[in-house]
PDB file of C-alpha atoms in Angstrom:
ATOM      1  CA  SER A   1     -20.828 -23.172-143.302  1.00 71.00           C
ATOM      2  CA  ALA A   2     -18.322 -23.762-146.083  1.00 78.00           C
ATOM      3  CA  VAL A   3     -18.522 -25.767-149.274  1.00 88.00           C
ATOM      4  CA  ILE A   4     -15.303 -27.401-150.384  1.00 92.00           C
ATOM      5  CA  SER A   5     -14.738 -28.611-153.918  1.00 95.00           C
ATOM      6  CA  GLN A   6     -11.950 -31.129-154.238  1.00 96.00           C
ATOM      7  CA  LYS A   7     -10.624 -32.615-157.440  1.00 96.00           C
ATOM      8  CA  PRO A   8      -9.906 -35.020-158.894  1.00 96.00           C
ATOM      9  CA  SER A   9     -12.379 -37.300-157.153  1.00 95.00           C
ATOM     10  CA  ARG A  10     -10.333 -40.328-158.115  1.00 95.00           C
ATOM     11  CA  ASP A  11      -7.312 -41.271-160.147  1.00 96.00           C
ATOM     12  CA  ILE A  12      -5.230 -44.283-161.047  1.00 96.00           C
ATOM     13  CA  CYS A  13      -1.563 -43.425-161.384  1.00 96.00           C
ATOM     14  CA  GLN A  14       1.636 -45.173-162.340  1.00 96.00           C
ATOM     15  CA  ARG A  15       4.274 -45.584-159.661  1.00 96.00           C
ATOM     16  CA  GLY A  16       6.979 -42.963-159.785  1.00 97.00           C
ATOM     17  CA  THR A  17       4.636 -40.230-161.039  1.00 97.00           C
ATOM     18  CA  SER A  18       3.084 -37.363-159.092  1.00 97.00           C
ATOM     19  CA  LEU A  19      -0.496 -36.213-158.626  1.00 97.00           C
ATOM     20  CA  THR A  20      -1.698 -32.799-157.527  1.00 98.00           C
ATOM     21  CA  ILE A  21      -5.003 -32.552-155.692  1.00 98.00           C
ATOM     22  CA  GLN A  22      -6.826 -29.234-155.568  1.00 98.00           C
ATOM     23  CA  CYS A  23      -9.171 -27.914-152.922  1.00 97.00           C
ATOM     24  CA  GLN A  24     -11.329 -24.819-153.439  1.00 97.00           C
ATOM     25  CA  VAL A  25     -13.435 -23.337-150.644  1.00 94.00           C
ATOM     26  CA  ASP A  26     -16.388 -21.093-151.386  1.00 93.00           C
ATOM     27  CA  SER A  27     -15.436 -18.637-148.643  1.00 89.00           C
ATOM     28  CA  GLN A  28     -12.329 -17.437-146.862  1.00 87.00           C
ATOM     29  CA  VAL A  29     -11.310 -19.833-144.119  1.00 86.00           C
ATOM     30  CA  THR A  30      -8.831 -19.527-141.312  1.00 83.00           C
ATOM     31  CA  MET A  31      -7.366 -23.012-141.321  1.00 87.00           C
ATOM     32  CA  MET A  32      -6.965 -25.666-143.990  1.00 93.00           C
ATOM     33  CA  PHE A  33      -5.654 -29.177-143.482  1.00 94.00           C
ATOM     34  CA  TRP A  34      -4.845 -32.251-145.522  1.00 97.00           C
ATOM     35  CA  TYR A  35      -5.694 -35.736-144.263  1.00 96.00           C
ATOM     36  CA  ARG A  36      -5.105 -39.247-145.502  1.00 96.00           C
ATOM     37  CA  GLN A  37      -7.464 -42.144-144.923  1.00 93.00           C
ATOM     38  CA  GLN A  38      -5.990 -45.526-145.709  1.00 90.00           C
ATOM     39  CA  PRO A  39      -8.311 -48.463-146.384  1.00 84.00           C
ATOM     40  CA  GLY A  40     -10.245 -49.469-143.311  1.00 79.00           C
ATOM     41  CA  GLN A  41      -8.623 -46.825-141.150  1.00 84.00           C
ATOM     42  CA  SER A  42      -9.485 -43.417-139.846  1.00 85.00           C
ATOM     43  CA  LEU A  43      -8.154 -40.071-140.912  1.00 91.00           C
ATOM     44  CA  THR A  44      -4.549 -39.133-140.297  1.00 93.00           C
ATOM     45  CA  LEU A  45      -3.437 -35.532-140.462  1.00 94.00           C
ATOM     46  CA  ILE A  46      -0.721 -34.933-143.050  1.00 97.00           C
ATOM     47  CA  ALA A  47      -0.170 -31.213-142.607  1.00 96.00           C
ATOM     48  CA  THR A  48      -1.621 -27.798-141.928  1.00 94.00           C
ATOM     49  CA  ALA A  49      -1.704 -25.669-145.067  1.00 95.00           C
ATOM     50  CA  ASN A  50      -0.531 -22.186-144.093  1.00 90.00           C
ATOM     51  CA  GLN A  51      -1.522 -19.259-146.237  1.00 90.00           C
ATOM     52  CA  GLY A  52       1.502 -17.641-147.805  1.00 86.00           C
ATOM     53  CA  SER A  53       4.079 -19.792-146.041  1.00 88.00           C
ATOM     54  CA  GLU A  54       5.338 -23.353-145.857  1.00 91.00           C
ATOM     55  CA  ALA A  55       2.972 -26.011-144.574  1.00 94.00           C
ATOM     56  CA  THR A  56       3.404 -27.531-141.129  1.00 94.00           C
ATOM     57  CA  TYR A  57       3.859 -31.297-141.397  1.00 96.00           C
ATOM     58  CA  GLU A  58       2.956 -33.956-138.878  1.00 94.00           C
ATOM     59  CA  SER A  59       5.350 -36.639-137.817  1.00 94.00           C
ATOM     60  CA  GLY A  60       5.938 -39.118-140.614  1.00 95.00           C
ATOM     61  CA  PHE A  61       5.135 -36.708-143.420  1.00 97.00           C
ATOM     62  CA  VAL A  62       7.683 -34.562-145.245  1.00 96.00           C
ATOM     63  CA  ILE A  63       7.550 -31.716-147.704  1.00 97.00           C
ATOM     64  CA  ASP A  64       9.494 -33.519-150.415  1.00 97.00           C
ATOM     65  CA  LYS A  65       6.886 -36.260-150.542  1.00 98.00           C
ATOM     66  CA  PHE A  66       3.778 -34.124-149.959  1.00 98.00           C
ATOM     67  CA  PRO A  67       4.410 -30.557-151.114  1.00 97.00           C
ATOM     68  CA  ILE A  68       1.516 -28.273-150.244  1.00 97.00           C
ATOM     69  CA  SER A  69       0.612 -24.839-151.487  1.00 96.00           C
ATOM     70  CA  ARG A  70      -1.879 -22.343-150.130  1.00 95.00           C
ATOM     71  CA  PRO A  71      -1.611 -19.130-152.116  1.00 94.00           C
ATOM     72  CA  ASN A  72      -4.736 -17.543-150.608  1.00 93.00           C
ATOM     73  CA  LEU A  73      -7.462 -18.110-148.023  1.00 91.00           C
ATOM     74  CA  THR A  74      -9.703 -20.174-150.298  1.00 94.00           C
ATOM     75  CA  PHE A  75      -7.408 -22.537-152.199  1.00 95.00           C
ATOM     76  CA  SER A  76      -4.850 -25.223-151.477  1.00 97.00           C
ATOM     77  CA  THR A  77      -3.112 -28.039-153.312  1.00 97.00           C
ATOM     78  CA  LEU A  78      -1.478 -31.249-152.134  1.00 98.00           C
ATOM     79  CA  THR A  79       0.946 -33.104-154.377  1.00 98.00           C
ATOM     80  CA  VAL A  80       1.723 -36.757-153.806  1.00 98.00           C
ATOM     81  CA  SER A  81       5.202 -37.148-155.291  1.00 98.00           C
ATOM     82  CA  ASN A  82       7.059 -40.155-156.646  1.00 97.00           C
ATOM     83  CA  MET A  83       4.111 -42.362-155.861  1.00 97.00           C
ATOM     84  CA  SER A  84       4.280 -45.986-154.774  1.00 96.00           C
ATOM     85  CA  PRO A  85       1.447 -48.456-154.168  1.00 95.00           C
ATOM     86  CA  GLU A  86       1.656 -47.621-150.440  1.00 95.00           C
ATOM     87  CA  ASP A  87       0.348 -44.154-151.280  1.00 96.00           C
ATOM     88  CA  SER A  88      -2.954 -45.633-152.428  1.00 95.00           C
ATOM     89  CA  SER A  89      -5.429 -43.962-150.134  1.00 95.00           C
ATOM     90  CA  ILE A  90      -8.160 -41.370-149.871  1.00 95.00           C
ATOM     91  CA  TYR A  91      -6.885 -37.839-149.472  1.00 96.00           C
ATOM     92  CA  LEU A  92      -9.163 -35.234-147.935  1.00 95.00           C
ATOM     93  CA  CYS A  93      -8.848 -31.528-147.467  1.00 95.00           C
ATOM     94  CA  SER A  94     -10.543 -29.854-144.551  1.00 93.00           C
ATOM     95  CA  ALA A  95     -11.259 -26.290-143.520  1.00 91.00           C
ATOM     96  CA  PHE A  96     -12.493 -24.385-140.523  1.00 82.00           C
ATOM     97  CA  SER A  97     -14.816 -21.502-141.239  1.00 70.00           C
ATOM     98  CA  GLY A  98     -14.997 -19.719-137.900  1.00 65.00           C
ATOM     99  CA  GLY A  99     -16.382 -21.684-134.978  1.00 64.00           C
ATOM    100  CA  SER A 100     -15.045 -25.149-134.367  1.00 66.00           C
ATOM    101  CA  GLN A 101     -16.760 -27.159-137.080  1.00 77.00           C
ATOM    102  CA  ALA A 102     -14.565 -28.732-139.732  1.00 84.00           C
ATOM    103  CA  PHE A 103     -15.797 -29.172-143.283  1.00 88.00           C
ATOM    104  CA  PHE A 104     -14.375 -31.693-145.697  1.00 91.00           C
ATOM    105  CA  GLY A 105     -13.880 -31.963-149.400  1.00 93.00           C
ATOM    106  CA  GLN A 106     -15.371 -34.982-151.136  1.00 92.00           C
ATOM    107  CA  GLY A 107     -12.033 -36.744-151.085  1.00 94.00           C
ATOM    108  CA  THR A 108      -9.650 -38.015-153.753  1.00 96.00           C
ATOM    109  CA  ARG A 109      -9.416 -41.770-154.088  1.00 95.00           C
ATOM    110  CA  LEU A 110      -5.920 -42.522-155.329  1.00 96.00           C
ATOM    111  CA  THR A 111      -4.793 -45.886-156.624  1.00 96.00           C
ATOM    112  CA  VAL A 112      -1.134 -46.351-157.529  1.00 96.00           C
ATOM    113  CA  VAL A 113      -0.305 -49.246-159.792  1.00 96.00           C
TER     114      VAL A 113
ATOM    115  CA  ARG B   1      -1.489 -45.231-127.304  1.00 68.00           C
ATOM    116  CA  LYS B   2      -3.857 -43.733-129.853  1.00 78.00           C
ATOM    117  CA  GLU B   3      -5.216 -40.282-129.091  1.00 88.00           C
ATOM    118  CA  VAL B   4      -8.783 -41.371-129.716  1.00 93.00           C
ATOM    119  CA  GLU B   5      -9.960 -44.948-129.337  1.00 94.00           C
ATOM    120  CA  GLN B   6     -13.318 -46.339-130.332  1.00 93.00           C
ATOM    121  CA  ASP B   7     -15.067 -49.650-130.244  1.00 88.00           C
ATOM    122  CA  PRO B   8     -14.916 -50.588-133.941  1.00 87.00           C
ATOM    123  CA  GLY B   9     -18.086 -52.659-133.804  1.00 87.00           C
ATOM    124  CA  PRO B  10     -19.746 -53.602-136.000  1.00 93.00           C
ATOM    125  CA  PHE B  11     -23.044 -53.068-134.281  1.00 95.00           C
ATOM    126  CA  ASN B  12     -25.799 -54.871-136.161  1.00 96.00           C
ATOM    127  CA  VAL B  13     -29.185 -53.799-134.884  1.00 97.00           C
ATOM    128  CA  PRO B  14     -32.792 -54.113-136.084  1.00 97.00           C
ATOM    129  CA  GLU B  15     -34.786 -51.088-137.088  1.00 97.00           C
ATOM    130  CA  GLY B  16     -36.238 -49.349-134.064  1.00 97.00           C
ATOM    131  CA  ALA B  17     -33.532 -50.540-131.694  1.00 97.00           C
ATOM    132  CA  THR B  18     -31.327 -48.364-129.527  1.00 97.00           C
ATOM    133  CA  VAL B  19     -27.590 -48.545-130.029  1.00 97.00           C
ATOM    134  CA  ALA B  20     -24.882 -46.852-128.002  1.00 97.00           C
ATOM    135  CA  PHE B  21     -21.129 -46.742-128.168  1.00 96.00           C
ATOM    136  CA  ASN B  22     -18.239 -44.837-126.642  1.00 95.00           C
ATOM    137  CA  CYS B  23     -14.858 -43.461-127.369  1.00 95.00           C
ATOM    138  CA  THR B  24     -12.007 -42.431-125.098  1.00 96.00           C
ATOM    139  CA  TYR B  25      -9.414 -39.739-125.634  1.00 95.00           C
ATOM    140  CA  SER B  26      -5.976 -39.419-124.135  1.00 93.00           C
ATOM    141  CA  ASN B  27      -5.308 -35.679-124.142  1.00 89.00           C
ATOM    142  CA  SER B  28      -6.900 -34.086-121.104  1.00 88.00           C
ATOM    143  CA  ALA B  29      -6.331 -30.650-122.654  1.00 86.00           C
ATOM    144  CA  SER B  30      -8.678 -31.412-125.545  1.00 87.00           C
ATOM    145  CA  GLN B  31     -11.104 -28.593-126.026  1.00 83.00           C
ATOM    146  CA  SER B  32     -13.998 -29.688-128.169  1.00 88.00           C
ATOM    147  CA  PHE B  33     -15.577 -32.920-129.205  1.00 92.00           C
ATOM    148  CA  PHE B  34     -17.663 -34.140-132.095  1.00 93.00           C
ATOM    149  CA  TRP B  35     -19.309 -37.093-133.674  1.00 95.00           C
ATOM    150  CA  TYR B  36     -18.934 -37.280-137.445  1.00 94.00           C
ATOM    151  CA  ARG B  37     -20.700 -39.671-139.717  1.00 95.00           C
ATOM    152  CA  GLN B  38     -18.974 -41.248-142.695  1.00 93.00           C
ATOM    153  CA  ASP B  39     -20.878 -43.180-145.310  1.00 93.00           C
ATOM    154  CA  CYS B  40     -19.100 -45.673-147.510  1.00 88.00           C
ATOM    155  CA  ARG B  41     -16.777 -43.928-149.978  1.00 81.00           C
ATOM    156  CA  LYS B  42     -17.879 -40.499-148.806  1.00 87.00           C
ATOM    157  CA  GLU B  43     -16.274 -37.714-146.823  1.00 88.00           C
ATOM    158  CA  PRO B  44     -16.989 -37.321-143.086  1.00 90.00           C
ATOM    159  CA  LYS B  45     -19.875 -35.042-142.191  1.00 91.00           C
ATOM    160  CA  LEU B  46     -20.614 -33.499-138.828  1.00 90.00           C
ATOM    161  CA  LEU B  47     -23.354 -35.316-136.952  1.00 94.00           C
ATOM    162  CA  MET B  48     -23.217 -33.295-133.766  1.00 93.00           C
ATOM    163  CA  SER B  49     -20.971 -31.465-131.387  1.00 90.00           C
ATOM    164  CA  VAL B  50     -20.667 -32.835-127.865  1.00 92.00           C
ATOM    165  CA  TYR B  51     -21.103 -30.495-124.931  1.00 86.00           C
ATOM    166  CA  SER B  52     -20.131 -30.997-121.317  1.00 86.00           C
ATOM    167  CA  SER B  53     -23.738 -31.017-120.168  1.00 86.00           C
ATOM    168  CA  GLY B  54     -24.702 -33.591-122.767  1.00 87.00           C
ATOM    169  CA  ASN B  55     -26.870 -32.775-125.717  1.00 93.00           C
ATOM    170  CA  GLU B  56     -29.567 -34.236-127.849  1.00 93.00           C
ATOM    171  CA  ASP B  57     -30.399 -33.828-131.508  1.00 93.00           C
ATOM    172  CA  GLY B  58     -33.535 -35.715-132.416  1.00 96.00           C
ATOM    173  CA  ARG B  59     -32.828 -39.400-131.977  1.00 97.00           C
ATOM    174  CA  PHE B  60     -29.157 -38.816-131.194  1.00 97.00           C
ATOM    175  CA  THR B  61     -27.818 -38.151-127.710  1.00 97.00           C
ATOM    176  CA  ALA B  62     -24.185 -37.343-126.987  1.00 96.00           C
ATOM    177  CA  GLN B  63     -22.505 -37.309-123.602  1.00 96.00           C
ATOM    178  CA  LEU B  64     -19.088 -36.102-122.497  1.00 95.00           C
ATOM    179  CA  ASN B  65     -17.332 -37.171-119.341  1.00 94.00           C
ATOM    180  CA  ARG B  66     -14.228 -35.029-118.966  1.00 92.00           C
ATOM    181  CA  ALA B  67     -13.119 -36.676-115.726  1.00 92.00           C
ATOM    182  CA  SER B  68     -12.991 -40.096-117.358  1.00 93.00           C
ATOM    183  CA  GLN B  69     -12.165 -38.704-120.795  1.00 94.00           C
ATOM    184  CA  TYR B  70     -14.849 -40.491-122.711  1.00 93.00           C
ATOM    185  CA  ILE B  71     -17.588 -39.523-125.111  1.00 96.00           C
ATOM    186  CA  SER B  72     -20.679 -41.501-125.956  1.00 96.00           C
ATOM    187  CA  LEU B  73     -23.291 -41.536-128.679  1.00 97.00           C
ATOM    188  CA  LEU B  74     -26.720 -43.095-128.379  1.00 97.00           C
ATOM    189  CA  ILE B  75     -29.067 -43.594-131.288  1.00 98.00           C
ATOM    190  CA  ARG B  76     -32.711 -44.233-130.495  1.00 98.00           C
ATOM    191  CA  ASP B  77     -35.307 -45.748-132.802  1.00 98.00           C
ATOM    192  CA  SER B  78     -32.663 -46.717-135.366  1.00 98.00           C
ATOM    193  CA  LYS B  79     -33.446 -46.217-139.035  1.00 97.00           C
ATOM    194  CA  LEU B  80     -31.966 -48.001-142.023  1.00 97.00           C
ATOM    195  CA  SER B  81     -30.423 -44.670-142.999  1.00 97.00           C
ATOM    196  CA  ASP B  82     -28.424 -44.613-139.769  1.00 97.00           C
ATOM    197  CA  SER B  83     -26.156 -47.325-141.180  1.00 97.00           C
ATOM    198  CA  ALA B  84     -22.737 -45.711-141.385  1.00 96.00           C
ATOM    199  CA  THR B  85     -19.407 -45.402-139.651  1.00 95.00           C
ATOM    200  CA  TYR B  86     -19.429 -42.971-136.750  1.00 96.00           C
ATOM    201  CA  LEU B  87     -16.182 -41.161-136.069  1.00 95.00           C
ATOM    202  CA  CYS B  88     -15.320 -39.770-132.664  1.00 95.00           C
ATOM    203  CA  VAL B  89     -13.363 -36.564-133.190  1.00 93.00           C
ATOM    204  CA  VAL B  90     -11.449 -34.520-130.667  1.00 92.00           C
ATOM    205  CA  ASN B  91     -10.174 -31.013-131.278  1.00 86.00           C
ATOM    206  CA  GLY B  92      -6.928 -30.095-129.588  1.00 75.00           C
ATOM    207  CA  ILE B  93      -4.919 -26.970-130.081  1.00 72.00           C
ATOM    208  CA  ASP B  94      -4.516 -25.198-133.416  1.00 74.00           C
ATOM    209  CA  TYR B  95      -7.766 -26.714-134.713  1.00 77.00           C
ATOM    210  CA  LYS B  96      -6.026 -30.051-135.286  1.00 83.00           C
ATOM    211  CA  LEU B  97      -8.537 -32.852-135.183  1.00 88.00           C
ATOM    212  CA  SER B  98      -7.804 -36.338-133.905  1.00 90.00           C
ATOM    213  CA  PHE B  99     -10.040 -39.041-135.286  1.00 92.00           C
ATOM    214  CA  GLY B 100     -11.026 -42.355-133.842  1.00 93.00           C
ATOM    215  CA  ALA B 101     -10.988 -45.303-136.195  1.00 91.00           C
ATOM    216  CA  GLY B 102     -14.767 -45.305-136.327  1.00 93.00           C
ATOM    217  CA  THR B 103     -17.635 -47.449-135.093  1.00 95.00           C
ATOM    218  CA  THR B 104     -19.588 -49.246-137.785  1.00 95.00           C
ATOM    219  CA  VAL B 105     -23.344 -49.431-137.323  1.00 97.00           C
ATOM    220  CA  THR B 106     -25.584 -51.509-139.553  1.00 96.00           C
ATOM    221  CA  VAL B 107     -29.335 -51.239-139.130  1.00 97.00           C
ATOM    222  CA  ARG B 108     -31.278 -54.105-140.649  1.00 96.00           C
ATOM    223  CA  ALA B 109     -34.905 -54.231-141.672  1.00 95.00           C
TER     224      ALA B 109
END
């Protein structure tokens, strides 16, 4: 199993600013992902965080808005840039540690005012 | 069409009751299947994997029907602590997970 520490757990931000969310895994993992969960909805995949190269974004998500870094096999960051109230959501990082079970960070509850 | 569709519920059941619900998935190439549990304001946590032959974990029974592309979860002898949202999750290629919108279960005393 893997333990994922995600921070911050919550934040309230002004529109137009940016927030960087960090995700630290306690062991090396093959795959890391970033998801968004809007109020009352399920999780939507934002991107796959690739170690040492640019992230792979899903349809509707772009690097300029959600830059992602993954400098090594245990750490990744997601930045939500130039925020607007529509970005208010829960952001979750996820990792696979062998096998097919996904583990999740505790989530970051973002409110943009 | 959504990749994974679930009955949103809510299912309100008394303690000790049996509750069951399904989800359907659209991608016939999907490789693995899971039920995750999400408590209010918490991250999803794996409840159980779903195997082709069906599998049981205590009071929880999961079934997979590949021909009809649906997955089911049955909870026997419901406890108050079973109150949560249950997410149907399908794993396609490249470990990308597709999530259903969740089925809300509330167990009342």
